[in-house]
Amino acid sequence: MVKDEVTSVSDIADDDQKLEEKASATYGEDLILDPKETTGTDFESVDSAVCAIPVKKDGGAGAVTGGTFDNVVTGPKQGTGYVIIVLKSGKSCMFYGTPSVRYFRRRR
């Protein structure tokens, strides 16, 4: 079984090009990052077209769960930084609370 990956990207979080390069290399396909951060909503399922999700650790209180990765918990008490969840397994994930995220999709 292919496993999803969670990788720290705090050092490149402000550079969209480097984020795209990192996510594409990890996923194995050319990905493009949505331009704006969004706030997830409680029990929202992530669209199957999403291949990877950058998550702001100290964003809104909540979590990203599902797939084959450990929950990524977010909120003011979770420390600073960013991680990318690369959804290699093809399984969906969902949000609890209001995590701050962006989305990677396949480049067309």
GROMACS .gro file of N, CA, C and O in nm:
model
  432
    1MET      N    1   0.083  -0.117   0.000
    1MET     CA    2   0.000   0.000   0.000
    1MET      C    3   0.088   0.125   0.000
    1MET      O    4   0.185   0.134   0.073
    2VAL      N    5   0.051   0.219  -0.083
    2VAL     CA    6   0.122   0.347  -0.087
    2VAL      C    7   0.074   0.431   0.030
    2VAL      O    8  -0.045   0.442   0.056
    3LYS      N    9   0.168   0.491   0.102
    3LYS     CA   10   0.133   0.571   0.219
    3LYS      C   11   0.143   0.720   0.187
    3LYS      O   12   0.227   0.762   0.111
    4ASP      N   13   0.052   0.796   0.249
    4ASP     CA   14   0.059   0.941   0.241
    4ASP      C   15   0.182   0.988   0.319
    4ASP      O   16   0.233   0.915   0.404
    5GLU      N   17   0.228   1.109   0.289
    5GLU     CA   18   0.345   1.163   0.358
    5GLU      C   19   0.314   1.300   0.416
    5GLU      O   20   0.247   1.380   0.353
    6VAL      N   21   0.366   1.325   0.535
    6VAL     CA   22   0.357   1.456   0.598
    6VAL      C   23   0.500   1.506   0.616
    6VAL      O   24   0.581   1.441   0.680
    7THR      N   25   0.528   1.622   0.556
    7THR     CA   26   0.664   1.676   0.554
    7THR      C   27   0.664   1.821   0.601
    7THR      O   28   0.581   1.900   0.556
    8SER      N   29   0.756   1.857   0.688
    8SER     CA   30   0.770   1.996   0.731
    8SER      C   31   0.824   2.080   0.615
    8SER      O   32   0.918   2.040   0.546
    9VAL      N   33   0.760   2.195   0.594
    9VAL     CA   34   0.806   2.288   0.489
    9VAL      C   35   0.813   2.431   0.542
    9VAL      O   36   0.802   2.526   0.465
   10SER      N   37   0.835   2.445   0.671
   10SER     CA   38   0.840   2.578   0.732
   10SER      C   39   0.946   2.666   0.668
   10SER      O   40   0.927   2.787   0.652
   11ASP      N   41   1.058   2.606   0.627
   11ASP     CA   42   1.168   2.682   0.569
   11ASP      C   43   1.138   2.738   0.430
   11ASP      O   44   1.205   2.830   0.384
   12ILE      N   45   1.037   2.684   0.361
   12ILE     CA   46   1.005   2.730   0.225
   12ILE      C   47   0.859   2.776   0.213
   12ILE      O   48   0.809   2.799   0.103
   13ALA      N   49   0.790   2.793   0.325
   13ALA     CA   50   0.647   2.823   0.325
   13ALA      C   51   0.611   2.952   0.252
   13ALA      O   52   0.501   2.965   0.201
   14ASP      N   53   0.704   3.047   0.244
   14ASP     CA   54   0.676   3.175   0.178
   14ASP      C   55   0.714   3.176   0.031
   14ASP      O   56   0.707   3.280  -0.034
   15ASP      N   57   0.754   3.062  -0.024
   15ASP     CA   58   0.800   3.054  -0.163
   15ASP      C   59   0.715   2.951  -0.239
   15ASP      O   60   0.740   2.831  -0.231
   16ASP      N   61   0.613   3.000  -0.311
   16ASP     CA   62   0.521   2.910  -0.380
   16ASP      C   63   0.592   2.818  -0.479
   16ASP      O   64   0.554   2.701  -0.494
   17GLN      N   65   0.693   2.868  -0.548
   17GLN     CA   66   0.764   2.786  -0.645
   17GLN      C   67   0.834   2.668  -0.576
   17GLN      O   68   0.827   2.554  -0.622
   18LYS      N   69   0.901   2.695  -0.464
   18LYS     CA   70   0.968   2.587  -0.392
   18LYS      C   71   0.867   2.488  -0.333
   18LYS      O   72   0.892   2.368  -0.330
   19LEU      N   73   0.753   2.539  -0.287
   19LEU     CA   74   0.648   2.450  -0.238
   19LEU      C   75   0.599   2.358  -0.350
   19LEU      O   76   0.581   2.238  -0.329
   20GLU      N   77   0.579   2.416  -0.470
   20GLU     CA   78   0.536   2.334  -0.584
   20GLU      C   79   0.640   2.229  -0.620
   20GLU      O   80   0.607   2.114  -0.649
   21GLU      N   81   0.767   2.269  -0.618
   21GLU     CA   82   0.874   2.174  -0.649
   21GLU      C   83   0.877   2.059  -0.548
   21GLU      O   84   0.888   1.942  -0.584
   22LYS      N   85   0.865   2.092  -0.420
   22LYS     CA   86   0.868   1.991  -0.313
   22LYS      C   87   0.749   1.896  -0.324
   22LYS      O   88   0.764   1.774  -0.319
   23ALA      N   89   0.630   1.951  -0.339
   23ALA     CA   90   0.510   1.867  -0.348
   23ALA      C   91   0.512   1.781  -0.474
   23ALA      O   92   0.477   1.663  -0.469
   24SER      N   93   0.555   1.838  -0.586
   24SER     CA   94   0.562   1.763  -0.712
   24SER      C   95   0.661   1.647  -0.702
   24SER      O   96   0.632   1.535  -0.746
   25ALA      N   97   0.776   1.674  -0.642
   25ALA     CA   98   0.878   1.569  -0.628
   25ALA      C   99   0.828   1.457  -0.537
   25ALA      O  100   0.850   1.338  -0.565
   26THR      N  101   0.760   1.493  -0.431
   26THR     CA  102   0.711   1.392  -0.336
   26THR      C  103   0.594   1.313  -0.396
   26THR      O  104   0.586   1.192  -0.381
   27TYR      N  105   0.505   1.382  -0.467
   27TYR     CA  106   0.387   1.317  -0.525
   27TYR      C  107   0.422   1.236  -0.650
   27TYR      O  108   0.360   1.135  -0.679
   28GLY      N  109   0.522   1.285  -0.725
   28GLY     CA  110   0.563   1.215  -0.847
   28GLY      C  111   0.496   1.265  -0.973
   28GLY      O  112   0.507   1.203  -1.079
   29GLU      N  113   0.425   1.377  -0.963
   29GLU     CA  114   0.363   1.442  -1.079
   29GLU      C  115   0.375   1.592  -1.062
   29GLU      O  116   0.397   1.642  -0.951
   30ASP      N  117   0.357   1.666  -1.173
   30ASP     CA  118   0.366   1.811  -1.170
   30ASP      C  119   0.240   1.869  -1.107
   30ASP      O  120   0.130   1.851  -1.159
   31LEU      N  121   0.255   1.936  -0.993
   31LEU     CA  122   0.142   1.993  -0.920
   31LEU      C  123   0.148   2.144  -0.921
   31LEU      O  124   0.255   2.203  -0.931
   32ILE      N  125   0.032   2.206  -0.908
   32ILE     CA  126   0.022   2.351  -0.901
   32ILE      C  127  -0.053   2.387  -0.772
   32ILE      O  128  -0.149   2.321  -0.734
   33LEU      N  129  -0.006   2.493  -0.706
   33LEU     CA  130  -0.060   2.538  -0.579
   33LEU      C  131  -0.169   2.642  -0.601
   33LEU      O  132  -0.149   2.739  -0.676
   34ASP      N  133  -0.284   2.624  -0.538
   34ASP     CA  134  -0.388   2.726  -0.544
   34ASP      C  135  -0.332   2.856  -0.486
   34ASP      O  136  -0.254   2.853  -0.391
   35PRO      N  137  -0.371   2.971  -0.542
   35PRO     CA  138  -0.310   3.097  -0.502
   35PRO      C  139  -0.344   3.146  -0.361
   35PRO      O  140  -0.266   3.218  -0.302
   36LYS      N  141  -0.458   3.107  -0.306
   36LYS     CA  142  -0.500   3.164  -0.178
   36LYS      C  143  -0.516   3.057  -0.071
   36LYS      O  144  -0.558   2.945  -0.097
   37GLU      N  145  -0.485   3.098   0.051
   37GLU     CA  146  -0.512   3.014   0.168
   37GLU      C  147  -0.662   3.014   0.193
   37GLU      O  148  -0.730   3.113   0.169
   38THR      N  149  -0.713   2.903   0.240
   38THR     CA  150  -0.854   2.892   0.273
   38THR      C  151  -0.869   2.833   0.412
   38THR      O  152  -0.776   2.772   0.464
   39THR      N  153  -0.983   2.853   0.470
   39THR     CA  154  -1.011   2.797   0.602
   39THR      C  155  -1.108   2.681   0.584
   39THR      O  156  -1.217   2.699   0.529
   40GLY      N  157  -1.066   2.564   0.628
   40GLY     CA  158  -1.153   2.448   0.621
   40GLY      C  159  -1.269   2.464   0.717
   40GLY      O  160  -1.266   2.545   0.809
   41THR      N  161  -1.375   2.387   0.692
   41THR     CA  162  -1.490   2.389   0.781
   41THR      C  163  -1.508   2.252   0.844
   41THR      O  164  -1.465   2.150   0.788
   42ASP      N  165  -1.570   2.249   0.958
   42ASP     CA  166  -1.587   2.127   1.035
   42ASP      C  167  -1.655   2.018   0.951
   42ASP      O  168  -1.759   2.041   0.889
   43PHE      N  169  -1.593   1.902   0.947
   43PHE     CA  170  -1.641   1.782   0.876
   43PHE      C  171  -1.641   1.798   0.723
   43PHE      O  172  -1.707   1.723   0.654
   44GLU      N  173  -1.565   1.894   0.672
   44GLU     CA  174  -1.554   1.914   0.527
   44GLU      C  175  -1.461   1.807   0.469
   44GLU      O  176  -1.351   1.785   0.518
   45SER      N  177  -1.507   1.739   0.364
   45SER     CA  178  -1.423   1.642   0.294
   45SER      C  179  -1.344   1.714   0.186
   45SER      O  180  -1.394   1.807   0.122
   46VAL      N  181  -1.222   1.671   0.165
   46VAL     CA  182  -1.136   1.732   0.065
   46VAL      C  183  -1.166   1.671  -0.071
   46VAL      O  184  -1.178   1.548  -0.084
   47ASP      N  185  -1.181   1.755  -0.172
   47ASP     CA  186  -1.209   1.711  -0.309
   47ASP      C  187  -1.105   1.611  -0.356
   47ASP      O  188  -0.986   1.627  -0.328
   48SER      N  189  -1.146   1.510  -0.429
   48SER     CA  190  -1.055   1.405  -0.475
   48SER      C  191  -0.951   1.456  -0.575
   48SER      O  192  -0.851   1.389  -0.600
   49ALA      N  193  -0.971   1.576  -0.632
   49ALA     CA  194  -0.873   1.633  -0.725
   49ALA      C  195  -0.752   1.690  -0.651
   49ALA      O  196  -0.650   1.719  -0.712
   50VAL      N  197  -0.762   1.704  -0.519
   50VAL     CA  198  -0.653   1.758  -0.439
   50VAL      C  199  -0.549   1.649  -0.416
   50VAL      O  200  -0.582   1.540  -0.371
   51CYS      N  201  -0.422   1.679  -0.448
   51CYS     CA  202  -0.313   1.583  -0.436
   51CYS      C  203  -0.227   1.606  -0.313
   51CYS      O  204  -0.160   1.514  -0.266
   52ALA      N  205  -0.226   1.728  -0.265
   52ALA     CA  206  -0.144   1.763  -0.148
   52ALA      C  207  -0.204   1.886  -0.082
   52ALA      O  208  -0.272   1.966  -0.148
   53ILE      N  209  -0.177   1.901   0.048
   53ILE     CA  210  -0.235   2.010   0.125
   53ILE      C  211  -0.129   2.073   0.214
   53ILE      O  212  -0.081   2.007   0.307
   54PRO      N  213  -0.090   2.199   0.188
   54PRO     CA  214  -0.007   2.269   0.285
   54PRO      C  215  -0.095   2.312   0.402
   54PRO      O  216  -0.203   2.367   0.381
   55VAL      N  217  -0.050   2.286   0.524
   55VAL     CA  218  -0.128   2.315   0.644
   55VAL      C  219  -0.048   2.409   0.734
   55VAL      O  220   0.068   2.381   0.763
   56LYS      N  221  -0.113   2.515   0.779
   56LYS     CA  222  -0.051   2.610   0.872
   56LYS      C  223  -0.074   2.558   1.014
   56LYS      O  224  -0.189   2.550   1.060
   57LYS      N  225   0.033   2.520   1.082
   57LYS     CA  226   0.022   2.458   1.215
   57LYS      C  227  -0.046   2.550   1.317
   57LYS      O  228  -0.123   2.505   1.399
   58ASP      N  229  -0.016   2.681   1.312
   58ASP     CA  230  -0.075   2.772   1.409
   58ASP      C  231  -0.193   2.849   1.351
   58ASP      O  232  -0.226   2.959   1.394
   59GLY      N  233  -0.260   2.790   1.252
   59GLY     CA  234  -0.380   2.850   1.193
   59GLY      C  235  -0.500   2.828   1.283
   59GLY      O  236  -0.487   2.812   1.405
   60GLY      N  237  -0.617   2.821   1.221
   60GLY     CA  238  -0.738   2.800   1.298
   60GLY      C  239  -0.736   2.667   1.372
   60GLY      O  240  -0.672   2.571   1.329
   61ALA      N  241  -0.805   2.662   1.485
   61ALA     CA  242  -0.807   2.540   1.566
   61ALA      C  243  -0.880   2.429   1.493
   61ALA      O  244  -0.992   2.448   1.445
   62GLY      N  245  -0.815   2.314   1.482
   62GLY     CA  246  -0.878   2.201   1.416
   62GLY      C  247  -0.779   2.092   1.387
   62GLY      O  248  -0.677   2.078   1.454
   63ALA      N  249  -0.809   2.014   1.282
   63ALA     CA  250  -0.722   1.904   1.243
   63ALA      C  251  -0.754   1.863   1.100
   63ALA      O  252  -0.864   1.886   1.050
   64VAL      N  253  -0.655   1.801   1.037
   64VAL     CA  254  -0.673   1.735   0.908
   64VAL      C  255  -0.653   1.587   0.936
   64VAL      O  256  -0.553   1.548   0.997
   65THR      N  257  -0.747   1.505   0.895
   65THR     CA  258  -0.742   1.363   0.927
   65THR      C  259  -0.787   1.279   0.808
   65THR      O  260  -0.845   1.330   0.714
   66GLY      N  261  -0.757   1.151   0.815
   66GLY     CA  262  -0.797   1.059   0.709
   66GLY      C  263  -0.676   1.005   0.637
   66GLY      O  264  -0.564   1.013   0.687
   67GLY      N  265  -0.697   0.951   0.519
   67GLY     CA  266  -0.585   0.897   0.443
   67GLY      C  267  -0.509   0.794   0.524
   67GLY      O  268  -0.565   0.722   0.606
   68THR      N  269  -0.378   0.790   0.503
   68THR     CA  270  -0.292   0.696   0.577
   68THR      C  271  -0.188   0.772   0.658
   68THR      O  272  -0.079   0.723   0.681
   69PHE      N  273  -0.220   0.893   0.703
   69PHE     CA  274  -0.128   0.973   0.782
   69PHE      C  275  -0.187   0.997   0.920
   69PHE      O  276  -0.308   0.986   0.940
   70ASP      N  277  -0.100   1.029   1.015
   70ASP     CA  278  -0.147   1.067   1.149
   70ASP      C  279  -0.215   1.202   1.141
   70ASP      O  280  -0.178   1.287   1.058
   71ASN      N  281  -0.313   1.226   1.226
   71ASN     CA  282  -0.381   1.355   1.228
   71ASN      C  283  -0.281   1.469   1.237
   71ASN      O  284  -0.183   1.460   1.311
   72VAL      N  285  -0.306   1.575   1.162
   72VAL     CA  286  -0.228   1.698   1.174
   72VAL      C  287  -0.317   1.797   1.248
   72VAL      O  288  -0.418   1.843   1.196
   73VAL      N  289  -0.281   1.824   1.372
   73VAL     CA  290  -0.359   1.911   1.459
   73VAL      C  291  -0.310   2.054   1.441
   73VAL      O  292  -0.190   2.080   1.434
   74THR      N  293  -0.405   2.149   1.435
   74THR     CA  294  -0.371   2.290   1.414
   74THR      C  295  -0.432   2.376   1.523
   74THR      O  296  -0.527   2.336   1.589
   75GLY      N  297  -0.376   2.494   1.539
   75GLY     CA  298  -0.430   2.591   1.633
   75GLY      C  299  -0.320   2.670   1.700
   75GLY      O  300  -0.202   2.638   1.687
   76PRO      N  301  -0.359   2.775   1.771
   76PRO     CA  302  -0.261   2.865   1.833
   76PRO      C  303  -0.162   2.797   1.927
   76PRO      O  304  -0.051   2.844   1.945
   77LYS      N  305  -0.199   2.685   1.986
   77LYS     CA  306  -0.112   2.617   2.082
   77LYS      C  307  -0.031   2.504   2.018
   77LYS      O  308   0.034   2.428   2.088
   78GLN      N  309  -0.033   2.493   1.886
   78GLN     CA  310   0.034   2.382   1.818
   78GLN      C  311   0.173   2.418   1.766
   78GLN      O  312   0.233   2.341   1.693
   79GLY      N  313   0.223   2.535   1.803
   79GLY     CA  314   0.354   2.578   1.753
   79GLY      C  315   0.339   2.641   1.616
   79GLY      O  316   0.232   2.640   1.557
   80THR      N  317   0.447   2.698   1.568
   80THR     CA  318   0.444   2.765   1.438
   80THR      C  319   0.496   2.671   1.331
   80THR      O  320   0.556   2.568   1.359
   81GLY      N  321   0.474   2.709   1.207
   81GLY     CA  322   0.528   2.634   1.096
   81GLY      C  323   0.422   2.576   1.004
   81GLY      O  324   0.302   2.593   1.025
   82TYR      N  325   0.471   2.510   0.901
   82TYR     CA  326   0.386   2.452   0.798
   82TYR      C  327   0.429   2.309   0.769
   82TYR      O  328   0.547   2.277   0.779
   83VAL      N  329   0.333   2.227   0.730
   83VAL     CA  330   0.361   2.093   0.679
   83VAL      C  331   0.284   2.077   0.549
   83VAL      O  332   0.184   2.146   0.525
   84ILE      N  333   0.332   1.986   0.465
   84ILE     CA  334   0.256   1.945   0.347
   84ILE      C  335   0.214   1.801   0.368
   84ILE      O  336   0.296   1.715   0.401
   85ILE      N  337   0.085   1.776   0.350
   85ILE     CA  338   0.033   1.640   0.348
   85ILE      C  339   0.021   1.602   0.202
   85ILE      O  340  -0.053   1.664   0.127
   86VAL      N  341   0.098   1.502   0.160
   86VAL     CA  342   0.093   1.455   0.021
   86VAL      C  343   0.007   1.329   0.019
   86VAL      O  344   0.039   1.229   0.083
   87LEU      N  345  -0.104   1.337  -0.053
   87LEU     CA  346  -0.205   1.231  -0.053
   87LEU      C  347  -0.174   1.127  -0.160
   87LEU      O  348  -0.242   1.118  -0.262
   88LYS      N  349  -0.074   1.045  -0.136
   88LYS     CA  350  -0.031   0.944  -0.232
   88LYS      C  351  -0.122   0.822  -0.236
   88LYS      O  352  -0.127   0.751  -0.335
   89SER      N  353  -0.193   0.794  -0.129
   89SER     CA  354  -0.272   0.672  -0.119
   89SER      C  355  -0.399   0.677  -0.203
   89SER      O  356  -0.460   0.574  -0.229
   90GLY      N  357  -0.439   0.796  -0.245
   90GLY     CA  358  -0.563   0.810  -0.319
   90GLY      C  359  -0.685   0.816  -0.228
   90GLY      O  360  -0.798   0.827  -0.275
   91LYS      N  361  -0.662   0.807  -0.098
   91LYS     CA  362  -0.773   0.814  -0.003
   91LYS      C  363  -0.802   0.960   0.028
   91LYS      O  364  -0.716   1.045   0.023
   92SER      N  365  -0.928   0.987   0.062
   92SER     CA  366  -0.965   1.124   0.092
   92SER      C  367  -0.932   1.158   0.238
   92SER      O  368  -0.902   1.071   0.317
   93CYS      N  369  -0.940   1.284   0.267
   93CYS     CA  370  -0.922   1.328   0.404
   93CYS      C  371  -1.028   1.433   0.433
   93CYS      O  372  -1.101   1.476   0.344
   94MET      N  373  -1.036   1.472   0.559
   94MET     CA  374  -1.135   1.572   0.596
   94MET      C  375  -1.082   1.662   0.706
   94MET      O  376  -0.978   1.634   0.765
   95PHE      N  377  -1.156   1.769   0.729
   95PHE     CA  378  -1.119   1.868   0.829
   95PHE      C  379  -1.210   1.857   0.950
   95PHE      O  380  -1.329   1.826   0.939
   96TYR      N  381  -1.151   1.883   1.065
   96TYR     CA  382  -1.227   1.907   1.187
   96TYR      C  383  -1.191   2.048   1.230
   96TYR      O  384  -1.075   2.089   1.219
   97GLY      N  385  -1.288   2.123   1.276
   97GLY     CA  386  -1.262   2.261   1.315
   97GLY      C  387  -1.237   2.347   1.192
   97GLY      O  388  -1.298   2.328   1.088
   98THR      N  389  -1.141   2.439   1.206
   98THR     CA  390  -1.116   2.537   1.098
   98THR      C  391  -0.967   2.551   1.067
   98THR      O  392  -0.908   2.658   1.084
   99PRO      N  393  -0.902   2.444   1.018
   99PRO     CA  394  -0.760   2.457   0.985
   99PRO      C  395  -0.739   2.550   0.865
   99PRO      O  396  -0.825   2.561   0.777
  100SER      N  397  -0.622   2.615   0.863
  100SER     CA  398  -0.585   2.702   0.751
  100SER      C  399  -0.500   2.621   0.653
  100SER      O  400  -0.395   2.569   0.690
  101VAL      N  401  -0.548   2.611   0.528
  101VAL     CA  402  -0.484   2.525   0.428
  101VAL      C  403  -0.482   2.592   0.291
  101VAL      O  404  -0.546   2.693   0.268
  102ARG      N  405  -0.405   2.531   0.202
  102ARG     CA  406  -0.409   2.559   0.058
  102ARG      C  407  -0.415   2.424  -0.010
  102ARG      O  408  -0.401   2.320   0.055
  103TYR      N  409  -0.436   2.422  -0.141
  103TYR     CA  410  -0.448   2.295  -0.212
  103TYR      C  411  -0.352   2.286  -0.329
  103TYR      O  412  -0.329   2.385  -0.399
  104PHE      N  413  -0.297   2.167  -0.350
  104PHE     CA  414  -0.223   2.134  -0.470
  104PHE      C  415  -0.309   2.045  -0.558
  104PHE      O  416  -0.370   1.951  -0.508
  105ARG      N  417  -0.309   2.074  -0.686
  105ARG     CA  418  -0.380   1.991  -0.784
  105ARG      C  419  -0.283   1.960  -0.899
  105ARG      O  420  -0.180   2.026  -0.914
  106ARG      N  421  -0.315   1.861  -0.979
  106ARG     CA  422  -0.230   1.828  -1.095
  106ARG      C  423  -0.232   1.945  -1.193
  106ARG      O  424  -0.336   2.002  -1.221
  107ARG      N  425  -0.113   1.976  -1.245
  107ARG     CA  426  -0.103   2.081  -1.349
  107ARG      C  427  -0.160   2.025  -1.478
  107ARG      O  428  -0.132   1.913  -1.517
  108ARG      N  429  -0.242   2.102  -1.543
  108ARG     CA  430  -0.305   2.055  -1.670
  108ARG      C  431  -0.227   2.101  -1.789
  108ARG      O  432  -0.166   2.195  -1.799
   0.00000   0.00000   0.00000
